[in-house]
Amino acid sequence: MFPNEAVCLAHDSVVQQVSDKPSIAVIFFPTGIGADGKAFFPCSFVHPVFRFFQHQIQNLRQLIPEATFLAEEDGMQQELGDGYCFIIDPIDGTTNFIFDYKHSCISVGLTKFGRMLFGCVYNPYTREMYSAVKGEGAKLNGKEIHCSDKGLADNLVAFGTARYQTEDTDRIFDHAKKLYLNSLGIRAGGSAALDICRVASGANGVYLELMLYPWDYAAASLIVMEAGGFISTAEGGMITLDQPCSILAAGRQCWKEASQLLSE
């Protein structure tokens, strides 16, 4: 096993690297308009930012030279394997970024033997750094955070949709209606990683989405677990880090209540 002290050291280095970079929102101000005058939607966006992030990849390789990488970008979708693997999303909430919605983040997680060792999720707009090391608890800007211990009736619910994933449209909105009617209200932020982290901080009681890729939730999954919450598929199964799955993240009481509602 990777010694815990070394995990903490690598975690601290990644947090420093990510948070020290100038805000992606400042470097590449999004217009959402192509050369032909039409809005980009839906497609892959902001290639300059992805090129900018390649520098971060090189820094991560220096930390753990033998590590592989799992990410959305071309050339980086390697096997998870049993060794060290960084699971990265340089911009989670890409459509938000394009339309200057100010709710996007950088997400970096490290696994070994297919299990999360650490994760960090950084919102450059608000300078909020969510982070966790396995067994060490979860933090927001260095301060310990915890999931809500209350039920749905005393919490907000967040959910996510992907415009390119239309076959689940009716089902996700049916689920959202059930959760809305049994909670204080519902939100759709557009960044799965940030909305899961908001579960970890107690700002959201629940986060639900029916299809996400590992880079969307890997780092945040450890953060919410270390904050005392629970994360599973929408059907109650274990999440996967090597293939897409649905996500239900919540405080323990909210998870029980939400799971019951979704099964009805």
PDB file of C-alpha atoms in Angstrom:
ATOM      1  CA  MET A   1       0.000   0.000   0.000  1.00  0.00           C
ATOM      2  CA  PHE A   2       1.003   3.590  -0.564  1.00  0.00           C
ATOM      3  CA  PRO A   3       2.020   4.900   2.916  1.00  0.00           C
ATOM      4  CA  ASN A   4      -0.571   7.317   4.293  1.00  0.00           C
ATOM      5  CA  GLU A   5       2.076   9.989   4.854  1.00  0.00           C
ATOM      6  CA  ALA A   6       2.978   9.810   1.170  1.00  0.00           C
ATOM      7  CA  VAL A   7      -0.692   9.989   0.181  1.00  0.00           C
ATOM      8  CA  CYS A   8      -1.075  13.123   2.300  1.00  0.00           C
ATOM      9  CA  LEU A   9       2.069  14.594   0.731  1.00  0.00           C
ATOM     10  CA  ALA A  10       0.830  13.907  -2.794  1.00  0.00           C
ATOM     11  CA  HIS A  11      -2.596  15.269  -1.852  1.00  0.00           C
ATOM     12  CA  ASP A  12      -1.089  18.476  -0.465  1.00  0.00           C
ATOM     13  CA  SER A  13       1.013  18.906  -3.601  1.00  0.00           C
ATOM     14  CA  VAL A  14      -1.985  18.460  -5.908  1.00  0.00           C
ATOM     15  CA  VAL A  15      -4.093  20.886  -3.866  1.00  0.00           C
ATOM     16  CA  GLN A  16      -1.285  23.446  -4.066  1.00  0.00           C
ATOM     17  CA  GLN A  17      -0.820  22.965  -7.822  1.00  0.00           C
ATOM     18  CA  VAL A  18      -4.509  23.299  -8.605  1.00  0.00           C
ATOM     19  CA  SER A  19      -5.294  26.236  -6.326  1.00  0.00           C
ATOM     20  CA  ASP A  20      -2.139  28.183  -7.229  1.00  0.00           C
ATOM     21  CA  LYS A  21      -3.114  28.383 -10.901  1.00  0.00           C
ATOM     22  CA  PRO A  22      -4.897  31.569 -12.037  1.00  0.00           C
ATOM     23  CA  SER A  23      -8.614  31.109 -12.406  1.00  0.00           C
ATOM     24  CA  ILE A  24      -9.524  29.332 -15.634  1.00  0.00           C
ATOM     25  CA  ALA A  25     -12.360  31.834 -15.875  1.00  0.00           C
ATOM     26  CA  VAL A  26      -9.841  34.675 -16.066  1.00  0.00           C
ATOM     27  CA  ILE A  27      -7.451  33.016 -18.507  1.00  0.00           C
ATOM     28  CA  PHE A  28     -10.059  31.865 -21.011  1.00  0.00           C
ATOM     29  CA  PHE A  29     -13.175  33.983 -20.791  1.00  0.00           C
ATOM     30  CA  PRO A  30     -15.931  31.940 -22.467  1.00  0.00           C
ATOM     31  CA  THR A  31     -18.158  33.382 -25.168  1.00  0.00           C
ATOM     32  CA  GLY A  32     -19.971  30.216 -26.191  1.00  0.00           C
ATOM     33  CA  ILE A  33     -19.895  31.417 -29.811  1.00  0.00           C
ATOM     34  CA  GLY A  34     -17.972  29.748 -32.639  1.00  0.00           C
ATOM     35  CA  ALA A  35     -16.374  31.291 -35.723  1.00  0.00           C
ATOM     36  CA  ASP A  36     -19.631  30.780 -37.609  1.00  0.00           C
ATOM     37  CA  GLY A  37     -21.507  32.859 -35.049  1.00  0.00           C
ATOM     38  CA  LYS A  38     -23.375  29.887 -33.616  1.00  0.00           C
ATOM     39  CA  ALA A  39     -23.336  28.731 -30.008  1.00  0.00           C
ATOM     40  CA  PHE A  40     -21.472  25.537 -29.160  1.00  0.00           C
ATOM     41  CA  PHE A  41     -24.090  23.064 -27.856  1.00  0.00           C
ATOM     42  CA  PRO A  42     -23.755  20.226 -27.238  1.00  0.00           C
ATOM     43  CA  CYS A  43     -20.125  19.316 -28.086  1.00  0.00           C
ATOM     44  CA  SER A  44     -16.593  19.382 -26.649  1.00  0.00           C
ATOM     45  CA  PHE A  45     -15.653  22.879 -25.550  1.00  0.00           C
ATOM     46  CA  VAL A  46     -12.707  25.094 -24.665  1.00  0.00           C
ATOM     47  CA  HIS A  47      -9.758  23.202 -26.116  1.00  0.00           C
ATOM     48  CA  PRO A  48      -7.332  25.938 -24.980  1.00  0.00           C
ATOM     49  CA  VAL A  49      -8.196  25.120 -21.380  1.00  0.00           C
ATOM     50  CA  PHE A  50      -7.532  21.444 -21.962  1.00  0.00           C
ATOM     51  CA  ARG A  51      -4.143  22.330 -23.457  1.00  0.00           C
ATOM     52  CA  PHE A  52      -3.500  24.517 -20.420  1.00  0.00           C
ATOM     53  CA  PHE A  53      -4.297  21.549 -18.202  1.00  0.00           C
ATOM     54  CA  GLN A  54      -1.660  19.387 -19.905  1.00  0.00           C
ATOM     55  CA  HIS A  55       0.893  21.278 -17.817  1.00  0.00           C
ATOM     56  CA  GLN A  56      -0.900  20.033 -14.701  1.00  0.00           C
ATOM     57  CA  ILE A  57      -0.686  16.477 -16.051  1.00  0.00           C
ATOM     58  CA  GLN A  58       3.077  16.783 -16.327  1.00  0.00           C
ATOM     59  CA  ASN A  59       3.242  17.957 -12.709  1.00  0.00           C
ATOM     60  CA  LEU A  60       1.202  14.957 -11.588  1.00  0.00           C
ATOM     61  CA  ARG A  61       3.507  12.610 -13.499  1.00  0.00           C
ATOM     62  CA  GLN A  62       6.438  14.033 -11.569  1.00  0.00           C
ATOM     63  CA  LEU A  63       4.669  13.206  -8.294  1.00  0.00           C
ATOM     64  CA  ILE A  64       4.025   9.556  -9.204  1.00  0.00           C
ATOM     65  CA  PRO A  65       5.833   8.662 -12.461  1.00  0.00           C
ATOM     66  CA  GLU A  66       4.251   5.193 -12.702  1.00  0.00           C
ATOM     67  CA  ALA A  67       0.688   6.506 -12.403  1.00  0.00           C
ATOM     68  CA  THR A  68      -1.779   6.162 -15.245  1.00  0.00           C
ATOM     69  CA  PHE A  69      -4.511   8.684 -16.051  1.00  0.00           C
ATOM     70  CA  LEU A  70      -8.240   8.386 -16.603  1.00  0.00           C
ATOM     71  CA  ALA A  71      -9.875  11.472 -18.089  1.00  0.00           C
ATOM     72  CA  GLU A  72     -12.317  12.618 -20.722  1.00  0.00           C
ATOM     73  CA  GLU A  73      -9.695  14.108 -23.023  1.00  0.00           C
ATOM     74  CA  ASP A  74      -8.328  12.215 -26.033  1.00  0.00           C
ATOM     75  CA  GLY A  75      -5.304  10.055 -25.288  1.00  0.00           C
ATOM     76  CA  MET A  76      -5.963   9.891 -21.552  1.00  0.00           C
ATOM     77  CA  GLN A  77      -8.668   7.232 -21.219  1.00  0.00           C
ATOM     78  CA  GLN A  78      -6.309   4.555 -19.934  1.00  0.00           C
ATOM     79  CA  GLU A  79      -7.226   1.489 -17.899  1.00  0.00           C
ATOM     80  CA  LEU A  80      -7.818   2.031 -14.194  1.00  0.00           C
ATOM     81  CA  GLY A  81      -5.762  -1.052 -13.276  1.00  0.00           C
ATOM     82  CA  ASP A  82      -4.321  -1.970  -9.875  1.00  0.00           C
ATOM     83  CA  GLY A  83      -1.562   0.633  -9.821  1.00  0.00           C
ATOM     84  CA  TYR A  84      -1.822   4.323  -9.101  1.00  0.00           C
ATOM     85  CA  CYS A  85      -4.249   6.151 -11.356  1.00  0.00           C
ATOM     86  CA  PHE A  86      -5.188   9.831 -11.422  1.00  0.00           C
ATOM     87  CA  ILE A  87      -8.828  10.391 -12.404  1.00  0.00           C
ATOM     88  CA  ILE A  88      -9.128  13.940 -13.661  1.00  0.00           C
ATOM     89  CA  ASP A  89     -11.699  16.360 -14.989  1.00  0.00           C
ATOM     90  CA  PRO A  90     -10.054  19.664 -15.977  1.00  0.00           C
ATOM     91  CA  ILE A  91     -13.453  21.338 -16.220  1.00  0.00           C
ATOM     92  CA  ASP A  92     -16.508  19.765 -14.636  1.00  0.00           C
ATOM     93  CA  GLY A  93     -19.502  21.888 -15.557  1.00  0.00           C
ATOM     94  CA  THR A  94     -18.242  22.683 -19.054  1.00  0.00           C
ATOM     95  CA  THR A  95     -21.495  24.156 -20.348  1.00  0.00           C
ATOM     96  CA  ASN A  96     -21.636  26.374 -17.255  1.00  0.00           C
ATOM     97  CA  PHE A  97     -18.107  27.498 -18.085  1.00  0.00           C
ATOM     98  CA  ILE A  98     -18.969  28.336 -21.683  1.00  0.00           C
ATOM     99  CA  PHE A  99     -21.931  30.450 -20.619  1.00  0.00           C
ATOM    100  CA  ASP A 100     -20.093  32.144 -17.728  1.00  0.00           C
ATOM    101  CA  TYR A 101     -22.397  30.548 -15.161  1.00  0.00           C
ATOM    102  CA  LYS A 102     -19.611  30.583 -12.543  1.00  0.00           C
ATOM    103  CA  HIS A 103     -20.258  27.057 -11.282  1.00  0.00           C
ATOM    104  CA  SER A 104     -17.460  24.874 -12.671  1.00  0.00           C
ATOM    105  CA  CYS A 105     -14.480  23.142 -11.125  1.00  0.00           C
ATOM    106  CA  ILE A 106     -11.241  21.206 -11.507  1.00  0.00           C
ATOM    107  CA  SER A 107     -11.420  17.667 -10.106  1.00  0.00           C
ATOM    108  CA  VAL A 108      -8.425  15.416  -9.332  1.00  0.00           C
ATOM    109  CA  GLY A 109      -8.487  12.048  -7.586  1.00  0.00           C
ATOM    110  CA  LEU A 110      -5.924   9.289  -7.014  1.00  0.00           C
ATOM    111  CA  THR A 111      -6.704   5.579  -6.832  1.00  0.00           C
ATOM    112  CA  LYS A 112      -4.818   2.360  -6.177  1.00  0.00           C
ATOM    113  CA  PHE A 113      -6.289  -1.131  -6.567  1.00  0.00           C
ATOM    114  CA  GLY A 114      -9.356   0.675  -7.912  1.00  0.00           C
ATOM    115  CA  ARG A 115     -10.010   2.474  -4.623  1.00  0.00           C
ATOM    116  CA  MET A 116      -9.874   6.187  -3.920  1.00  0.00           C
ATOM    117  CA  LEU A 117      -6.877   7.429  -1.910  1.00  0.00           C
ATOM    118  CA  PHE A 118      -7.476  11.162  -2.140  1.00  0.00           C
ATOM    119  CA  GLY A 119      -9.583  13.685  -3.983  1.00  0.00           C
ATOM    120  CA  CYS A 120      -9.715  17.428  -4.437  1.00  0.00           C
ATOM    121  CA  VAL A 121     -12.328  19.569  -6.179  1.00  0.00           C
ATOM    122  CA  TYR A 122     -11.580  23.252  -6.734  1.00  0.00           C
ATOM    123  CA  ASN A 123     -14.031  26.001  -7.690  1.00  0.00           C
ATOM    124  CA  PRO A 124     -11.860  28.835  -9.067  1.00  0.00           C
ATOM    125  CA  TYR A 125     -14.735  31.327  -9.020  1.00  0.00           C
ATOM    126  CA  THR A 126     -15.277  31.107  -5.273  1.00  0.00           C
ATOM    127  CA  ARG A 127     -11.771  29.866  -4.349  1.00  0.00           C
ATOM    128  CA  GLU A 128     -13.347  26.878  -2.610  1.00  0.00           C
ATOM    129  CA  MET A 129     -11.133  23.788  -2.298  1.00  0.00           C
ATOM    130  CA  TYR A 130     -12.884  20.601  -1.206  1.00  0.00           C
ATOM    131  CA  SER A 131     -10.447  17.839  -0.324  1.00  0.00           C
ATOM    132  CA  ALA A 132     -10.131  14.480   1.398  1.00  0.00           C
ATOM    133  CA  VAL A 133      -7.555  11.804   2.126  1.00  0.00           C
ATOM    134  CA  LYS A 134      -8.856   8.298   2.818  1.00  0.00           C
ATOM    135  CA  GLY A 135      -9.367   7.941   6.567  1.00  0.00           C
ATOM    136  CA  GLU A 136      -8.545  11.585   7.302  1.00  0.00           C
ATOM    137  CA  GLY A 137     -11.934  13.270   6.935  1.00  0.00           C
ATOM    138  CA  ALA A 138     -13.115  15.900   4.438  1.00  0.00           C
ATOM    139  CA  LYS A 139     -12.261  19.590   4.353  1.00  0.00           C
ATOM    140  CA  LEU A 140     -13.322  22.816   2.696  1.00  0.00           C
ATOM    141  CA  ASN A 141     -10.467  25.317   2.533  1.00  0.00           C
ATOM    142  CA  GLY A 142      -8.755  23.427   5.328  1.00  0.00           C
ATOM    143  CA  LYS A 143     -11.755  23.291   7.662  1.00  0.00           C
ATOM    144  CA  GLU A 144     -13.484  20.004   8.450  1.00  0.00           C
ATOM    145  CA  ILE A 145     -16.898  19.490   6.864  1.00  0.00           C
ATOM    146  CA  HIS A 146     -19.734  17.027   7.467  1.00  0.00           C
ATOM    147  CA  CYS A 147     -22.858  15.916   5.661  1.00  0.00           C
ATOM    148  CA  SER A 148     -26.255  16.830   7.044  1.00  0.00           C
ATOM    149  CA  ASP A 149     -27.589  14.330   9.574  1.00  0.00           C
ATOM    150  CA  LYS A 150     -31.189  15.459   8.981  1.00  0.00           C
ATOM    151  CA  GLY A 151     -33.782  13.928   6.686  1.00  0.00           C
ATOM    152  CA  LEU A 152     -35.114  15.047   3.316  1.00  0.00           C
ATOM    153  CA  ALA A 153     -37.775  17.297   4.829  1.00  0.00           C
ATOM    154  CA  ASP A 154     -35.018  19.517   6.248  1.00  0.00           C
ATOM    155  CA  ASN A 155     -32.699  19.558   3.241  1.00  0.00           C
ATOM    156  CA  LEU A 156     -32.270  20.788  -0.314  1.00  0.00           C
ATOM    157  CA  VAL A 157     -31.927  18.250  -3.116  1.00  0.00           C
ATOM    158  CA  ALA A 158     -29.725  18.685  -6.214  1.00  0.00           C
ATOM    159  CA  PHE A 159     -29.917  16.677  -9.403  1.00  0.00           C
ATOM    160  CA  GLY A 160     -28.124  16.604 -12.738  1.00  0.00           C
ATOM    161  CA  THR A 161     -29.018  16.048 -16.372  1.00  0.00           C
ATOM    162  CA  ALA A 162     -26.931  15.753 -19.523  1.00  0.00           C
ATOM    163  CA  ARG A 163     -28.375  17.201 -22.714  1.00  0.00           C
ATOM    164  CA  TYR A 164     -26.707  14.412 -24.718  1.00  0.00           C
ATOM    165  CA  GLN A 165     -28.278  11.717 -22.474  1.00  0.00           C
ATOM    166  CA  THR A 166     -31.924  12.105 -23.485  1.00  0.00           C
ATOM    167  CA  GLU A 167     -33.155   8.521 -23.047  1.00  0.00           C
ATOM    168  CA  ASP A 168     -33.374   9.003 -19.267  1.00  0.00           C
ATOM    169  CA  THR A 169     -35.126  12.378 -19.424  1.00  0.00           C
ATOM    170  CA  ASP A 170     -38.537  11.210 -18.205  1.00  0.00           C
ATOM    171  CA  ARG A 171     -37.055   9.063 -15.438  1.00  0.00           C
ATOM    172  CA  ILE A 172     -34.750  11.743 -14.004  1.00  0.00           C
ATOM    173  CA  PHE A 173     -37.538  14.319 -13.890  1.00  0.00           C
ATOM    174  CA  ASP A 174     -39.905  11.795 -12.321  1.00  0.00           C
ATOM    175  CA  HIS A 175     -37.288  11.156  -9.625  1.00  0.00           C
ATOM    176  CA  ALA A 176     -36.694  14.901  -9.238  1.00  0.00           C
ATOM    177  CA  LYS A 177     -40.423  15.475  -8.691  1.00  0.00           C
ATOM    178  CA  LYS A 178     -40.540  12.840  -5.939  1.00  0.00           C
ATOM    179  CA  LEU A 179     -37.532  14.365  -4.197  1.00  0.00           C
ATOM    180  CA  TYR A 180     -38.892  17.893  -4.627  1.00  0.00           C
ATOM    181  CA  LEU A 181     -42.199  16.989  -2.988  1.00  0.00           C
ATOM    182  CA  ASN A 182     -40.407  15.498   0.010  1.00  0.00           C
ATOM    183  CA  SER A 183     -37.686  18.112   0.578  1.00  0.00           C
ATOM    184  CA  LEU A 184     -37.219  21.846   1.117  1.00  0.00           C
ATOM    185  CA  GLY A 185     -36.588  22.379  -2.585  1.00  0.00           C
ATOM    186  CA  ILE A 186     -34.595  21.282  -5.592  1.00  0.00           C
ATOM    187  CA  ARG A 187     -31.573  22.656  -7.459  1.00  0.00           C
ATOM    188  CA  ALA A 188     -29.724  21.788 -10.693  1.00  0.00           C
ATOM    189  CA  GLY A 189     -26.246  23.305 -10.563  1.00  0.00           C
ATOM    190  CA  GLY A 190     -24.685  21.795 -13.679  1.00  0.00           C
ATOM    191  CA  SER A 191     -21.508  20.458 -12.038  1.00  0.00           C
ATOM    192  CA  ALA A 192     -21.786  16.990 -10.539  1.00  0.00           C
ATOM    193  CA  ALA A 193     -18.468  17.246  -8.692  1.00  0.00           C
ATOM    194  CA  LEU A 194     -19.382  20.529  -7.011  1.00  0.00           C
ATOM    195  CA  ASP A 195     -22.928  19.454  -6.192  1.00  0.00           C
ATOM    196  CA  ILE A 196     -21.664  16.218  -4.604  1.00  0.00           C
ATOM    197  CA  CYS A 197     -19.171  18.281  -2.607  1.00  0.00           C
ATOM    198  CA  ARG A 198     -22.036  20.471  -1.465  1.00  0.00           C
ATOM    199  CA  VAL A 199     -23.586  17.305  -0.055  1.00  0.00           C
ATOM    200  CA  ALA A 200     -20.311  16.787   1.822  1.00  0.00           C
ATOM    201  CA  SER A 201     -20.521  20.298   3.303  1.00  0.00           C
ATOM    202  CA  GLY A 202     -24.185  19.951   4.264  1.00  0.00           C
ATOM    203  CA  ALA A 203     -25.409  22.554   1.775  1.00  0.00           C
ATOM    204  CA  ASN A 204     -27.239  19.845  -0.188  1.00  0.00           C
ATOM    205  CA  GLY A 205     -28.869  16.841   1.423  1.00  0.00           C
ATOM    206  CA  VAL A 206     -28.892  14.746  -1.765  1.00  0.00           C
ATOM    207  CA  TYR A 207     -27.377  14.660  -5.241  1.00  0.00           C
ATOM    208  CA  LEU A 208     -28.852  12.451  -7.979  1.00  0.00           C
ATOM    209  CA  GLU A 209     -27.854  11.834 -11.594  1.00  0.00           C
ATOM    210  CA  LEU A 210     -28.634   8.832 -13.787  1.00  0.00           C
ATOM    211  CA  MET A 211     -25.467   8.658 -15.886  1.00  0.00           C
ATOM    212  CA  LEU A 212     -22.038  10.054 -15.105  1.00  0.00           C
ATOM    213  CA  TYR A 213     -18.463   9.160 -16.047  1.00  0.00           C
ATOM    214  CA  PRO A 214     -15.855   8.371 -13.372  1.00  0.00           C
ATOM    215  CA  TRP A 215     -14.012  11.665 -13.864  1.00  0.00           C
ATOM    216  CA  ASP A 216     -17.265  13.481 -13.020  1.00  0.00           C
ATOM    217  CA  TYR A 217     -17.531  11.996  -9.528  1.00  0.00           C
ATOM    218  CA  ALA A 218     -14.363  10.094  -8.508  1.00  0.00           C
ATOM    219  CA  ALA A 219     -12.725  12.788  -6.366  1.00  0.00           C
ATOM    220  CA  ALA A 220     -16.052  13.999  -4.957  1.00  0.00           C
ATOM    221  CA  SER A 221     -17.084  10.440  -4.054  1.00  0.00           C
ATOM    222  CA  LEU A 222     -14.277  10.177  -1.509  1.00  0.00           C
ATOM    223  CA  ILE A 223     -14.971  13.669  -0.185  1.00  0.00           C
ATOM    224  CA  VAL A 224     -18.631  12.885   0.538  1.00  0.00           C
ATOM    225  CA  MET A 225     -17.763   9.545   2.165  1.00  0.00           C
ATOM    226  CA  GLU A 226     -15.093  11.141   4.348  1.00  0.00           C
ATOM    227  CA  ALA A 227     -17.656  13.781   5.345  1.00  0.00           C
ATOM    228  CA  GLY A 228     -19.848  11.030   6.804  1.00  0.00           C
ATOM    229  CA  GLY A 229     -22.177  10.601   3.863  1.00  0.00           C
ATOM    230  CA  PHE A 230     -22.881   7.763   1.477  1.00  0.00           C
ATOM    231  CA  ILE A 231     -22.626   7.390  -2.290  1.00  0.00           C
ATOM    232  CA  SER A 232     -24.092   4.633  -4.419  1.00  0.00           C
ATOM    233  CA  THR A 233     -25.770   4.122  -7.743  1.00  0.00           C
ATOM    234  CA  ALA A 234     -29.365   5.307  -7.962  1.00  0.00           C
ATOM    235  CA  GLU A 235     -30.373   1.665  -7.565  1.00  0.00           C
ATOM    236  CA  GLY A 236     -28.352   1.302  -4.352  1.00  0.00           C
ATOM    237  CA  GLY A 237     -25.354  -0.571  -5.787  1.00  0.00           C
ATOM    238  CA  MET A 238     -21.662   0.239  -5.544  1.00  0.00           C
ATOM    239  CA  ILE A 239     -20.360   2.999  -7.805  1.00  0.00           C
ATOM    240  CA  THR A 240     -17.765   2.127 -10.429  1.00  0.00           C
ATOM    241  CA  LEU A 241     -14.518   3.974 -11.123  1.00  0.00           C
ATOM    242  CA  ASP A 242     -13.775   2.222 -14.443  1.00  0.00           C
ATOM    243  CA  GLN A 243     -17.082   2.800 -16.242  1.00  0.00           C
ATOM    244  CA  PRO A 244     -20.098   5.147 -16.142  1.00  0.00           C
ATOM    245  CA  CYS A 245     -22.861   4.700 -13.586  1.00  0.00           C
ATOM    246  CA  SER A 246     -25.729   6.539 -11.929  1.00  0.00           C
ATOM    247  CA  ILE A 247     -25.041   8.435  -8.699  1.00  0.00           C
ATOM    248  CA  LEU A 248     -26.978   8.958  -5.494  1.00  0.00           C
ATOM    249  CA  ALA A 249     -24.922  10.872  -2.915  1.00  0.00           C
ATOM    250  CA  ALA A 250     -26.408  11.982   0.386  1.00  0.00           C
ATOM    251  CA  GLY A 251     -26.161  12.260   4.118  1.00  0.00           C
ATOM    252  CA  ARG A 252     -26.979   8.911   5.736  1.00  0.00           C
ATOM    253  CA  GLN A 253     -30.585   9.709   6.688  1.00  0.00           C
ATOM    254  CA  CYS A 254     -31.286  11.453   3.389  1.00  0.00           C
ATOM    255  CA  TRP A 255     -29.826   8.502   1.494  1.00  0.00           C
ATOM    256  CA  LYS A 256     -32.194   6.072   3.212  1.00  0.00           C
ATOM    257  CA  GLU A 257     -35.218   8.242   2.483  1.00  0.00           C
ATOM    258  CA  ALA A 258     -34.191   9.063  -1.095  1.00  0.00           C
ATOM    259  CA  SER A 259     -33.467   5.390  -1.876  1.00  0.00           C
ATOM    260  CA  GLN A 260     -36.948   4.452  -0.680  1.00  0.00           C
ATOM    261  CA  LEU A 261     -38.576   7.121  -2.823  1.00  0.00           C
ATOM    262  CA  LEU A 262     -36.627   6.156  -5.941  1.00  0.00           C
ATOM    263  CA  SER A 263     -37.608   2.498  -5.554  1.00  0.00           C
ATOM    264  CA  GLU A 264     -41.348   3.250  -5.435  1.00  0.00           C
TER     265      GLU A 264
END
